[in-house]
Short mmCIF file of C-alpha atoms in Angstrom, two decimals:
data_model
loop_
_atom_site.label_atom_id
_atom_site.label_comp_id
_atom_site.label_asym_id
_atom_site.label_seq_id
_atom_site.Cartn_x
_atom_site.Cartn_y
_atom_site.Cartn_z
CA MET A 1385 132.89 -19.37 -97.42
CA ALA A 1386 131.82 -22.77 -97.09
CA THR A 1387 131.65 -22.19 -93.46
CA SER A 1388 130.00 -19.12 -94.09
CA MET A 1389 127.73 -20.49 -95.79
CA GLY A 1390 126.33 -23.47 -93.68
CA LEU A 1391 126.10 -21.24 -91.41
CA LEU A 1392 123.28 -18.91 -92.96
CA ILE A 1393 121.77 -22.00 -94.36
CA PHE A 1394 121.30 -23.15 -90.75
CA CYS A 1395 120.00 -20.07 -89.57
CA GLY A 1396 117.75 -19.45 -92.48
CA ALA A 1397 116.28 -22.23 -92.02
CA VAL A 1398 115.66 -22.47 -88.43
CA GLY A 1399 114.41 -18.92 -88.58
CA LYS A 1400 111.74 -20.47 -91.52
CA SER A 1401 110.71 -23.40 -90.21
CA GLY A 1402 111.22 -23.22 -86.46
CA GLN A 1403 112.04 -26.34 -85.38
CA VAL A 1404 115.64 -25.86 -84.14
CA PRO A 1405 114.31 -23.68 -80.46
CA LEU A 1406 116.66 -20.47 -80.04
CA HIS A 1407 116.77 -20.60 -76.11
CA VAL A 1408 119.10 -22.76 -75.75
CA TRP A 1409 121.55 -20.73 -73.30
CA LEU A 1410 125.15 -20.92 -72.39
CA PRO A 1411 125.81 -20.03 -69.11
CA ASP A 1412 129.08 -17.85 -68.48
CA ALA A 1413 130.89 -19.16 -72.09
CA MET A 1414 127.94 -18.51 -75.15
CA GLU A 1415 124.61 -17.21 -73.71
CA GLY A 1416 122.87 -17.50 -77.08
CA PRO A 1417 121.83 -19.46 -80.09
CA THR A 1418 123.78 -22.84 -81.63
CA PRO A 1419 124.02 -20.93 -84.56
CA VAL A 1420 125.43 -17.30 -83.12
CA SER A 1421 127.89 -19.30 -81.35
CA ALA A 1422 128.69 -21.20 -84.36
CA LEU A 1423 129.70 -17.78 -86.36
CA ILE A 1424 130.88 -16.16 -83.64
CA HIS A 1425 133.52 -19.27 -82.68
CA ALA A 1426 134.00 -19.96 -85.74
CA ALA A 1427 134.63 -16.58 -87.15
CA THR A 1428 133.98 -13.33 -84.96
CA MET A 1429 135.22 -13.58 -81.73
CA VAL A 1430 138.44 -15.77 -83.19
CA ALA A 1431 138.95 -13.91 -86.39
CA ALA A 1432 139.17 -10.80 -85.06
CA GLY A 1433 142.57 -10.55 -82.41
CA VAL A 1434 144.14 -13.12 -84.76
CA PHE A 1435 143.63 -11.05 -87.84
CA LEU A 1436 144.34 -7.95 -86.67
CA VAL A 1437 148.36 -9.19 -84.97
CA ALA A 1438 148.59 -11.25 -88.18
CA ARG A 1439 148.09 -7.43 -90.15
CA VAL A 1440 150.58 -5.21 -87.96
CA TYR A 1441 152.59 -8.14 -88.14
CA PRO A 1442 156.11 -6.52 -89.82
CA LEU A 1443 155.62 -3.83 -87.02
CA MET A 1444 155.29 -6.57 -84.24
CA ASP A 1445 158.46 -8.15 -85.83
CA ALA A 1446 161.05 -5.70 -85.94
CA ASP A 1447 163.64 -6.34 -83.82
CA PRO A 1448 167.53 -4.89 -83.54
CA SER A 1449 169.08 -8.15 -83.38
CA GLY A 1450 167.55 -9.60 -86.34
CA ILE A 1451 166.22 -12.81 -85.24
CA ALA A 1452 163.03 -13.68 -86.94
CA HIS A 1453 160.25 -14.47 -84.20
CA ALA A 1454 162.40 -12.91 -81.29
CA SER A 1455 160.97 -9.16 -80.75
CA PRO A 1456 159.52 -8.73 -77.16
CA THR A 1457 156.22 -7.87 -78.36
CA LEU A 1458 156.18 -11.11 -80.10
CA THR A 1459 157.37 -13.00 -76.99
CA VAL A 1460 154.76 -11.89 -74.76
CA ILE A 1461 152.40 -12.64 -77.60
CA THR A 1462 153.81 -16.21 -77.43
CA TRP A 1463 153.67 -16.77 -73.83
CA VAL A 1464 150.30 -15.92 -73.38
CA GLY A 1465 149.62 -17.79 -76.04
CA ALA A 1466 150.87 -21.07 -74.58
CA ILE A 1467 148.89 -20.58 -71.64
CA THR A 1468 146.12 -19.75 -72.72
CA ALA A 1469 145.82 -22.36 -74.24
CA ILE A 1470 146.69 -24.73 -71.17
CA PHE A 1471 144.94 -22.96 -69.23
CA ALA A 1472 141.22 -23.27 -70.80
CA ALA A 1473 142.34 -26.66 -72.33
CA SER A 1474 142.58 -27.64 -68.82
CA ILE A 1475 139.58 -26.26 -67.13
CA ALA A 1476 137.44 -28.04 -70.31
CA VAL A 1477 137.70 -31.11 -68.89
CA ALA A 1478 135.92 -30.80 -66.20
CA GLN A 1479 132.74 -29.35 -68.20
CA ASN A 1480 129.46 -30.96 -68.35
CA ASP A 1481 128.17 -28.86 -70.26
CA ILE A 1482 128.44 -29.60 -73.84
CA LYS A 1483 128.57 -26.13 -75.80
CA ARG A 1484 131.06 -24.86 -72.29
CA ILE A 1485 133.39 -27.31 -73.62
CA LEU A 1486 133.46 -26.40 -76.62
CA ALA A 1487 133.02 -22.63 -75.56
CA TYR A 1488 136.96 -23.21 -73.07
CA SER A 1489 138.20 -25.02 -76.80
CA THR A 1490 138.04 -22.30 -78.34
CA VAL A 1491 139.38 -19.81 -75.93
CA SER A 1492 142.29 -22.78 -76.09
CA GLN A 1493 142.33 -23.18 -80.04
CA LEU A 1494 142.73 -19.04 -79.88
CA GLY A 1495 146.01 -19.70 -77.68
CA TYR A 1496 147.43 -21.96 -80.48
CA MET A 1497 146.73 -19.32 -82.64
CA MET A 1498 148.64 -16.40 -81.01
CA LEU A 1499 151.44 -19.39 -80.08
CA GLY A 1500 151.15 -19.91 -83.89
CA LEU A 1501 151.41 -16.12 -85.00
CA GLY A 1502 154.04 -15.88 -82.95
CA VAL A 1503 156.63 -18.15 -83.20
CA GLY A 1504 156.04 -19.20 -86.18
CA GLY A 1505 154.76 -16.24 -88.47
CA VAL A 1506 151.50 -15.14 -90.88
CA PHE A 1507 150.75 -18.46 -92.16
CA VAL A 1508 150.99 -20.32 -89.22
CA GLY A 1509 148.65 -18.27 -86.98
CA MET A 1510 146.57 -18.11 -90.37
CA PHE A 1511 146.03 -21.37 -91.16
CA HIS A 1512 144.83 -22.59 -87.88
CA LEU A 1513 142.39 -19.99 -87.56
CA ILE A 1514 141.20 -21.51 -91.41
CA THR A 1515 140.68 -24.63 -90.16
CA HIS A 1516 139.65 -24.48 -87.57
CA ALA A 1517 136.70 -22.30 -88.34
CA PHE A 1518 135.62 -25.12 -90.36
CA PHE A 1519 135.95 -27.45 -87.17
CA LYS A 1520 134.52 -25.16 -84.68
CA ALA A 1521 131.70 -24.71 -86.58
CA LEU A 1522 130.71 -28.10 -87.09
CA LEU A 1523 131.21 -28.62 -84.08
CA PHE A 1524 129.26 -26.38 -82.65
CA LEU A 1525 126.47 -26.78 -85.35
CA GLY A 1526 126.90 -30.49 -84.13
CA ALA A 1527 125.97 -29.91 -80.42
CA GLY A 1528 122.82 -27.30 -81.83
CA SER A 1529 121.68 -31.09 -83.08
CA VAL A 1530 121.91 -33.29 -80.22
CA ILE A 1531 120.32 -29.89 -78.10
CA HIS A 1532 117.54 -30.73 -80.51
CA GLY A 1533 117.78 -33.98 -80.50
CA THR A 1534 117.58 -34.61 -76.74
CA HIS A 1535 114.97 -31.99 -76.10
CA GLU A 1536 116.98 -29.43 -74.89
CA GLU A 1537 119.52 -30.74 -72.90
CA GLN A 1538 123.22 -29.62 -72.01
CA ASP A 1539 124.62 -31.50 -69.78
CA ILE A 1540 126.81 -34.56 -71.82
CA THR A 1541 126.33 -37.41 -68.70
CA LYS A 1542 122.71 -37.06 -68.72
CA MET A 1543 123.22 -38.13 -72.72
CA GLY A 1544 124.68 -41.50 -73.79
CA GLY A 1545 123.29 -43.90 -76.40
CA LEU A 1546 123.28 -41.02 -79.39
CA TRP A 1547 125.19 -42.83 -82.20
CA LYS A 1548 122.23 -45.34 -83.02
CA VAL A 1549 119.37 -42.35 -83.52
CA MET A 1550 121.15 -40.09 -84.76
CA PRO A 1551 123.92 -41.31 -87.05
CA THR A 1552 124.64 -38.30 -89.39
CA THR A 1553 125.02 -36.11 -86.15
CA PHE A 1554 127.38 -38.95 -84.88
CA ALA A 1555 129.32 -38.38 -88.40
CA THR A 1556 129.66 -36.04 -88.59
CA TYR A 1557 130.65 -34.73 -85.41
CA ALA A 1558 133.38 -37.46 -84.91
CA VAL A 1559 134.88 -35.86 -87.77
CA GLY A 1560 135.08 -32.25 -86.13
CA MET A 1561 135.72 -34.03 -82.64
CA MET A 1562 138.89 -35.48 -84.84
CA ALA A 1563 140.05 -32.09 -87.08
CA LEU A 1564 140.06 -30.66 -83.51
CA SER A 1565 142.02 -33.13 -81.23
CA GLY A 1566 144.82 -33.49 -84.79
CA MET A 1567 144.04 -36.88 -85.61
CA PRO A 1568 146.96 -37.61 -88.24
CA LEU A 1569 147.25 -37.32 -91.90
CA LEU A 1570 142.86 -36.81 -92.35
CA PHE A 1571 142.04 -33.84 -90.81
CA SER A 1572 142.70 -30.06 -91.15
CA GLY A 1573 143.45 -29.81 -87.91
CA PHE A 1574 146.35 -32.21 -87.63
CA TRP A 1575 148.03 -29.68 -90.24
CA SER A 1576 147.65 -26.42 -88.94
CA LYS A 1577 148.12 -27.66 -85.23
CA ASP A 1578 151.58 -29.68 -86.30
CA ALA A 1579 152.72 -26.29 -88.84
CA ILE A 1580 152.01 -24.20 -85.24
CA LEU A 1581 154.02 -27.70 -82.65
CA HIS A 1582 157.07 -26.99 -84.97
CA ALA A 1583 157.51 -23.46 -85.35
CA ALA A 1584 157.33 -23.33 -81.55
CA PHE A 1585 160.08 -26.15 -81.29
CA GLY A 1586 162.26 -24.31 -83.56
CA TRP A 1587 161.51 -21.23 -81.48
CA GLU A 1588 164.78 -19.83 -80.40
CA SER A 1589 164.08 -17.95 -77.51
CA SER A 1590 162.02 -20.75 -74.85
CA ARG A 1591 161.58 -24.61 -75.39
CA TRP A 1592 158.43 -24.24 -72.56
CA PRO A 1593 156.04 -22.47 -75.06
CA PHE A 1594 156.33 -25.79 -76.92
CA LEU A 1595 155.44 -28.08 -74.08
CA LEU A 1596 152.81 -26.31 -73.06
CA ALA A 1597 151.46 -26.57 -76.68
CA PHE A 1598 151.74 -30.41 -76.64
CA ALA A 1599 150.31 -30.40 -73.15
CA GLY A 1600 147.75 -28.75 -74.70
CA ALA A 1601 147.09 -31.12 -77.42
CA PHE A 1602 147.27 -34.19 -75.20
CA LEU A 1603 144.40 -32.40 -72.77
CA THR A 1604 142.24 -31.22 -76.45
CA ALA A 1605 142.39 -34.87 -77.49
CA PHE A 1606 141.14 -36.00 -73.43
CA TYR A 1607 138.11 -33.49 -73.23
CA MET A 1608 137.18 -34.05 -76.65
CA THR A 1609 136.79 -38.40 -76.17
CA ARG A 1610 135.61 -37.55 -72.74
CA GLN A 1611 132.81 -35.83 -74.43
CA VAL A 1612 131.70 -37.72 -77.46
CA VAL A 1613 132.17 -40.79 -74.66
CA TYR A 1614 129.52 -39.11 -72.53
CA VAL A 1615 126.87 -37.73 -75.48
CA PHE A 1616 127.25 -41.04 -78.24
CA PHE A 1617 128.54 -43.52 -76.45
CA GLY A 1618 127.47 -45.64 -73.31
CA LYS A 1619 123.50 -45.49 -71.67
CA SER A 1620 121.24 -42.92 -71.99
CA HIS A 1621 119.56 -40.84 -68.72
CA LEU A 1622 117.35 -38.25 -70.78
CA HIS A 1623 113.78 -38.48 -69.53
CA ALA A 1624 112.78 -38.40 -73.54
CA LYS A 1625 113.59 -40.49 -76.01
CA PRO A 1626 116.28 -38.74 -78.53
CA HIS A 1627 115.79 -38.66 -81.92
CA GLU A 1628 117.77 -37.46 -85.95
CA SER A 1629 117.44 -34.01 -86.36
CA PRO A 1630 115.67 -32.68 -89.75
CA PRO A 1631 117.91 -32.49 -93.03
CA VAL A 1632 117.76 -28.60 -92.67
CA MET A 1633 120.15 -29.16 -90.18
CA THR A 1634 122.38 -32.07 -91.35
CA VAL A 1635 123.37 -31.26 -94.56
CA PRO A 1636 125.16 -28.04 -93.37
CA LEU A 1637 127.12 -30.12 -90.59
CA VAL A 1638 127.86 -32.57 -94.07
CA LEU A 1639 129.24 -29.53 -95.75
CA LEU A 1640 131.01 -28.32 -93.18
CA ALA A 1641 132.54 -32.32 -91.93
CA VAL A 1642 134.40 -32.02 -96.09
CA GLY A 1643 135.88 -28.80 -95.11
CA ALA A 1644 136.90 -29.54 -92.09
CA VAL A 1645 139.08 -32.87 -93.27
CA PHE A 1646 139.80 -31.72 -96.80
CA LEU A 1647 140.31 -27.83 -96.25
CA GLY A 1648 144.12 -29.07 -94.21
CA PHE A 1649 145.58 -30.46 -97.00
CA ILE A 1650 146.24 -25.89 -98.84
CA GLY A 1651 149.20 -25.32 -96.10
CA THR A 1652 150.91 -29.04 -96.36
CA PRO A 1653 154.32 -29.49 -96.45
CA SER A 1654 153.81 -30.90 -99.85
CA TRP A 1655 151.51 -28.52 -101.34
CA PRO A 1656 152.33 -24.62 -98.67
CA TRP A 1657 149.41 -23.55 -101.59
CA PHE A 1658 148.36 -21.19 -98.08
CA GLU A 1659 151.51 -20.09 -97.29
CA ARG A 1660 153.02 -18.80 -100.69
CA TYR A 1661 149.35 -16.89 -100.43
CA LEU A 1662 150.32 -15.53 -97.06
CA GLU A 1663 153.88 -14.84 -98.56
CA ALA A 1664 153.68 -11.20 -98.96
CA GLU A 1665 152.86 -10.51 -95.11
CA GLY A 1666 155.16 -11.66 -93.75
CA GLY A 1667 154.95 -15.74 -93.71
CA ALA A 1668 157.61 -17.91 -92.98
CA GLY A 1669 156.21 -21.55 -92.95
CA HIS A 1670 157.44 -24.91 -92.38
CA GLY A 1671 160.04 -25.63 -95.21
CA GLY A 1672 158.68 -29.52 -96.54
CA PHE A 1673 158.65 -32.79 -94.89
CA SER A 1674 162.26 -32.13 -93.12
CA MET A 1675 163.26 -35.52 -90.25
CA GLU A 1676 162.21 -33.26 -87.93
CA PHE A 1677 158.95 -32.26 -89.11
CA VAL A 1678 157.97 -36.13 -89.12
CA ALA A 1679 159.37 -37.13 -85.69
CA LEU A 1680 157.36 -33.91 -84.79
CA MET A 1681 154.31 -35.45 -86.69
CA VAL A 1682 155.25 -38.77 -84.84
CA LEU A 1683 155.28 -37.75 -81.40
CA SER A 1684 152.25 -35.09 -81.83
CA SER A 1685 149.90 -38.21 -83.94
CA ALA A 1686 151.22 -40.26 -80.76
CA ILE A 1687 150.64 -37.90 -78.07
CA VAL A 1688 146.76 -37.21 -79.36
CA ILE A 1689 146.28 -40.85 -80.65
CA GLY A 1690 147.25 -42.53 -76.42
CA ALA A 1691 145.03 -39.19 -75.07
CA ILE A 1692 141.60 -40.15 -77.15
CA PHE A 1693 142.16 -43.76 -75.68
CA LEU A 1694 142.48 -42.69 -72.24
CA GLY A 1695 139.97 -40.64 -72.32
CA TRP A 1696 137.73 -43.59 -73.31
CA LYS A 1697 139.20 -46.24 -71.69
CA THR A 1698 138.17 -43.50 -68.43
CA TYR A 1699 134.67 -43.06 -69.52
CA ILE A 1700 133.09 -45.37 -71.53
CA LYS A 1701 132.62 -47.42 -67.69
CA ALA A 1702 131.20 -43.83 -66.71
CA ALA A 1703 128.89 -43.69 -69.16
CA SER A 1704 127.57 -46.95 -69.50
CA GLU A 1705 126.30 -46.83 -65.39
CA PRO A 1706 122.86 -47.44 -64.94
CA GLY A 1707 122.82 -43.50 -63.36
CA VAL A 1708 124.98 -40.88 -63.17
CA ALA A 1709 127.86 -41.65 -62.27
CA VAL A 1710 130.87 -39.54 -60.32
CA ASP A 1711 133.07 -38.66 -63.29
CA PRO A 1712 135.98 -40.72 -62.68
CA LEU A 1713 138.30 -37.76 -62.65
CA ALA A 1714 136.40 -36.56 -60.22
CA GLN A 1715 137.50 -39.70 -57.60
CA LYS A 1716 140.84 -39.99 -58.47
CA ALA A 1717 141.44 -36.10 -58.01
CA PRO A 1718 138.58 -34.51 -56.37
CA GLU A 1719 140.25 -31.46 -55.26
CA VAL A 1720 141.79 -30.52 -58.76
CA PHE A 1721 138.41 -31.85 -60.63
CA THR A 1722 136.79 -29.29 -58.75
CA ALA A 1723 138.96 -26.88 -59.05
CA LEU A 1724 138.63 -26.95 -63.18
CA ARG A 1725 135.47 -27.47 -63.10
CA GLU A 1726 135.01 -24.41 -61.13
CA ARG A 1727 137.62 -22.63 -63.43
CA LEU A 1728 139.98 -22.35 -61.23
CA TYR A 1729 138.57 -20.16 -59.32
CA VAL A 1730 139.40 -17.35 -61.66
CA ASP A 1731 135.86 -15.84 -60.98
CA GLU A 1732 135.77 -15.30 -57.63
CA LEU A 1733 139.58 -14.14 -57.83
CA TYR A 1734 138.28 -11.87 -60.14
CA ASP A 1735 135.76 -10.79 -58.48
CA ALA A 1736 137.56 -10.59 -54.83
CA SER A 1737 140.37 -8.41 -56.80
CA PHE A 1738 138.50 -6.15 -59.89
CA VAL A 1739 134.77 -6.63 -58.98
CA ARG A 1740 135.83 -5.60 -55.14
CA ALA A 1741 138.37 -2.52 -56.07
CA THR A 1742 135.63 -0.97 -58.40
CA ASN A 1743 133.58 -1.01 -55.85
CA VAL A 1744 134.84 0.66 -53.63
CA ILE A 1745 136.19 3.05 -55.14
CA SER A 1746 133.30 3.93 -57.15
CA THR A 1747 131.46 3.77 -53.56
CA GLY A 1748 133.93 6.34 -52.56
CA ALA A 1749 133.52 8.67 -55.77
CA ALA A 1750 129.78 8.54 -55.30
CA LYS A 1751 129.96 9.64 -51.79
CA THR A 1752 132.98 12.51 -52.71
CA GLU A 1753 130.57 12.99 -55.58
CA SER A 1754 127.46 13.36 -53.71
CA GLY A 1755 129.62 14.98 -50.92
CA ILE A 1756 130.57 18.06 -53.41
CA PHE A 1757 128.09 18.35 -55.12
CA ALA A 1758 125.41 18.55 -52.29
CA LEU A 1759 127.67 21.95 -50.63
CA VAL A 1760 128.39 23.44 -53.96
CA GLY A 1761 124.46 22.91 -54.66
CA GLN A 1762 123.98 24.63 -51.00
CA VAL A 1763 125.86 27.16 -51.57
CA ALA A 1764 124.78 28.12 -55.08
CA GLY A 1765 121.58 28.23 -52.76
CA LEU A 1766 122.30 30.30 -50.02
CA ILE A 1767 123.84 32.23 -52.42
CA ILE A 1768 121.10 33.03 -55.05
CA LEU A 1769 118.62 32.87 -52.34
CA ALA A 1770 121.01 36.41 -50.88
CA PHE A 1771 120.81 37.68 -54.92
CA GLY A 1772 116.59 37.19 -54.32
CA TRP A 1773 116.62 39.47 -50.96
CA LEU A 1774 118.35 42.46 -52.21
CA SER A 1775 116.76 41.94 -55.61
CA ARG A 1776 113.16 42.28 -53.67
CA VAL A 1777 114.68 44.92 -51.36
CA PHE A 1778 115.60 47.37 -54.36
CA ASP A 1779 112.34 46.90 -56.12
CA GLN A 1780 110.34 47.85 -52.67
CA PHE A 1781 112.46 50.89 -52.02
CA VAL A 1782 113.92 52.48 -54.48
CA ILE A 1783 111.76 50.87 -57.63
CA ASP A 1784 108.15 51.37 -55.54
CA PHE A 1785 109.27 53.67 -54.02
CA GLY A 1786 109.67 56.39 -56.47
CA PHE A 1787 106.77 54.92 -58.83
CA ASP A 1788 104.54 55.19 -56.46
CA GLN A 1789 105.44 58.44 -54.90
CA SER A 1790 105.17 59.89 -58.49
CA CYS A 1791 100.98 58.00 -59.58
CA ARG A 1792 100.65 59.75 -56.42
CA GLY A 1793 101.68 63.03 -56.68
CA LEU A 1794 99.28 62.84 -60.51
CA GLN A 1795 96.61 62.17 -58.23
CA GLU A 1796 96.42 64.87 -56.39
CA GLY A 1797 97.19 67.15 -59.02
CA ALA A 1798 93.82 65.30 -60.70
CA ASN A 1799 91.79 66.23 -57.60
CA LEU A 1800 92.93 69.48 -57.79
CA GLY A 1801 91.83 69.93 -61.45
CA GLY A 1802 88.55 68.35 -61.26
CA ARG A 1803 87.49 70.53 -58.17
CA ALA A 1804 87.57 73.89 -60.68
CA GLN A 1805 85.26 71.63 -63.09
CA ASP A 1806 82.27 70.26 -60.13
CA GLY A 1807 79.20 71.40 -61.97
CA ASN A 1808 78.61 73.79 -59.57
CA ILE A 1809 76.99 77.11 -60.94
CA GLN A 1810 77.79 79.60 -57.93
CA THR A 1811 81.24 78.39 -57.51
CA TYR A 1812 81.40 78.91 -61.77
CA VAL A 1813 80.05 82.13 -61.00
CA ARG A 1814 81.81 83.22 -57.70
CA SER A 1815 84.73 82.74 -60.40
CA LEU A 1816 83.71 84.20 -63.07
CA ALA A 1817 83.38 88.19 -61.02
CA VAL A 1818 86.76 87.30 -58.82
CA SER A 1819 88.53 87.31 -62.52
CA LEU A 1820 86.54 90.54 -63.79
CA THR A 1821 87.79 92.28 -60.36
CA ILE A 1822 90.96 91.18 -60.62
CA LEU A 1823 91.14 92.03 -65.05
CA VAL A 1824 89.19 95.27 -63.93
CA LEU A 1825 92.22 95.92 -61.13
CA LEU A 1826 94.49 95.24 -64.22
CA LEU A 1827 92.61 97.26 -66.41
CA LEU A 1828 92.58 100.37 -63.86
CA TRP A 1829 95.91 99.73 -63.02
CA GLY A 1830 97.29 100.07 -66.55
CA CYS A 1831 95.12 103.31 -67.56
CA LYS A 1832 96.70 105.13 -64.63
CA GLY A 1833 100.52 103.53 -65.67
CA GLY A 1834 100.23 105.27 -69.02
#
């Protein structure tokens, strides 16, 4: 509710005041106004698949062996989630668009949610879904505030030093960054992420999803630190002077920041309220502060803190250069960095395989269709032409001939009848004389016969 309220306040205020331009685009990843991006990445796009899997979880968990979370369906979901988490996180490391980084982060966190559903049940996946909704909405709206304050700039390498001129945006964005990275204890992302790691550690089928999840957690903290260092620290390379966003934009950020901090406490081992709420849906949970859980907390905290420290050390110098410096990772491993920046050439691979195959099939189908329909059309045209010719012959030599002959006979009969009524007196007298002669002869013949 808090997420939706904050986003609605933001969207409504933007629509009325017109202070925030709504043509901020994210190529390939999320093309749309920043409030819309926040809604999609915090609720619609992520919630749909995760919630669907959670709703049908009892069907997916049905396994003849009786081992929890070991059905073939959940095994596939687990591996897809783990691979997605590390895959998208690695791509986010080399992106420079502030919204694109967050977009790939959403894909990575979606993989975490699916991994949690596969190895831990409904509670684990849905818990991370809810906490992620708050801090990811916070980050996207924070990115919108940054874009607005920097006059439509989205390249993080051109920003810098914004923490001084945008203190509210910086403070709330830092909260979202810490929550997404899984900074220990005070941030909601820490508790939901650790629930996933603990469930993955206890998954009996394989340890690899657990290791991939840990690697993804490291990369998440690293690329978010990279983004924050470039945006809020170092030296600015902006052409226009940046400024803080108005309260209509910063107030929703504060509300979401509060949720990003405190929401995680509804699912902690000491107060597993959300887990008990979802027990009817099949939630398993992680069962209290066991030694194993505490050890994983310490290990994940060390991983996150180490990634943040490494990201700071790697990028603070590059962000402080007087000009836009080459990315330090590009200097150390240019081939790898280029591959990550190009999204591991997934688009090219997709274009070379599915798109090209689809084009070939479509072209062949179009040619086949056009050839067949052209032949069918020509044959149909010839048949119709033949029927037309036969109809013309029948009409001309049967119907017209009979009708014309009848008309001609009537005309000749009328001409003959008309000659008897031509108005000539001599003709009338002659006809009368002939008729009278015939009548007299008939009478005489009759009298002789009597």
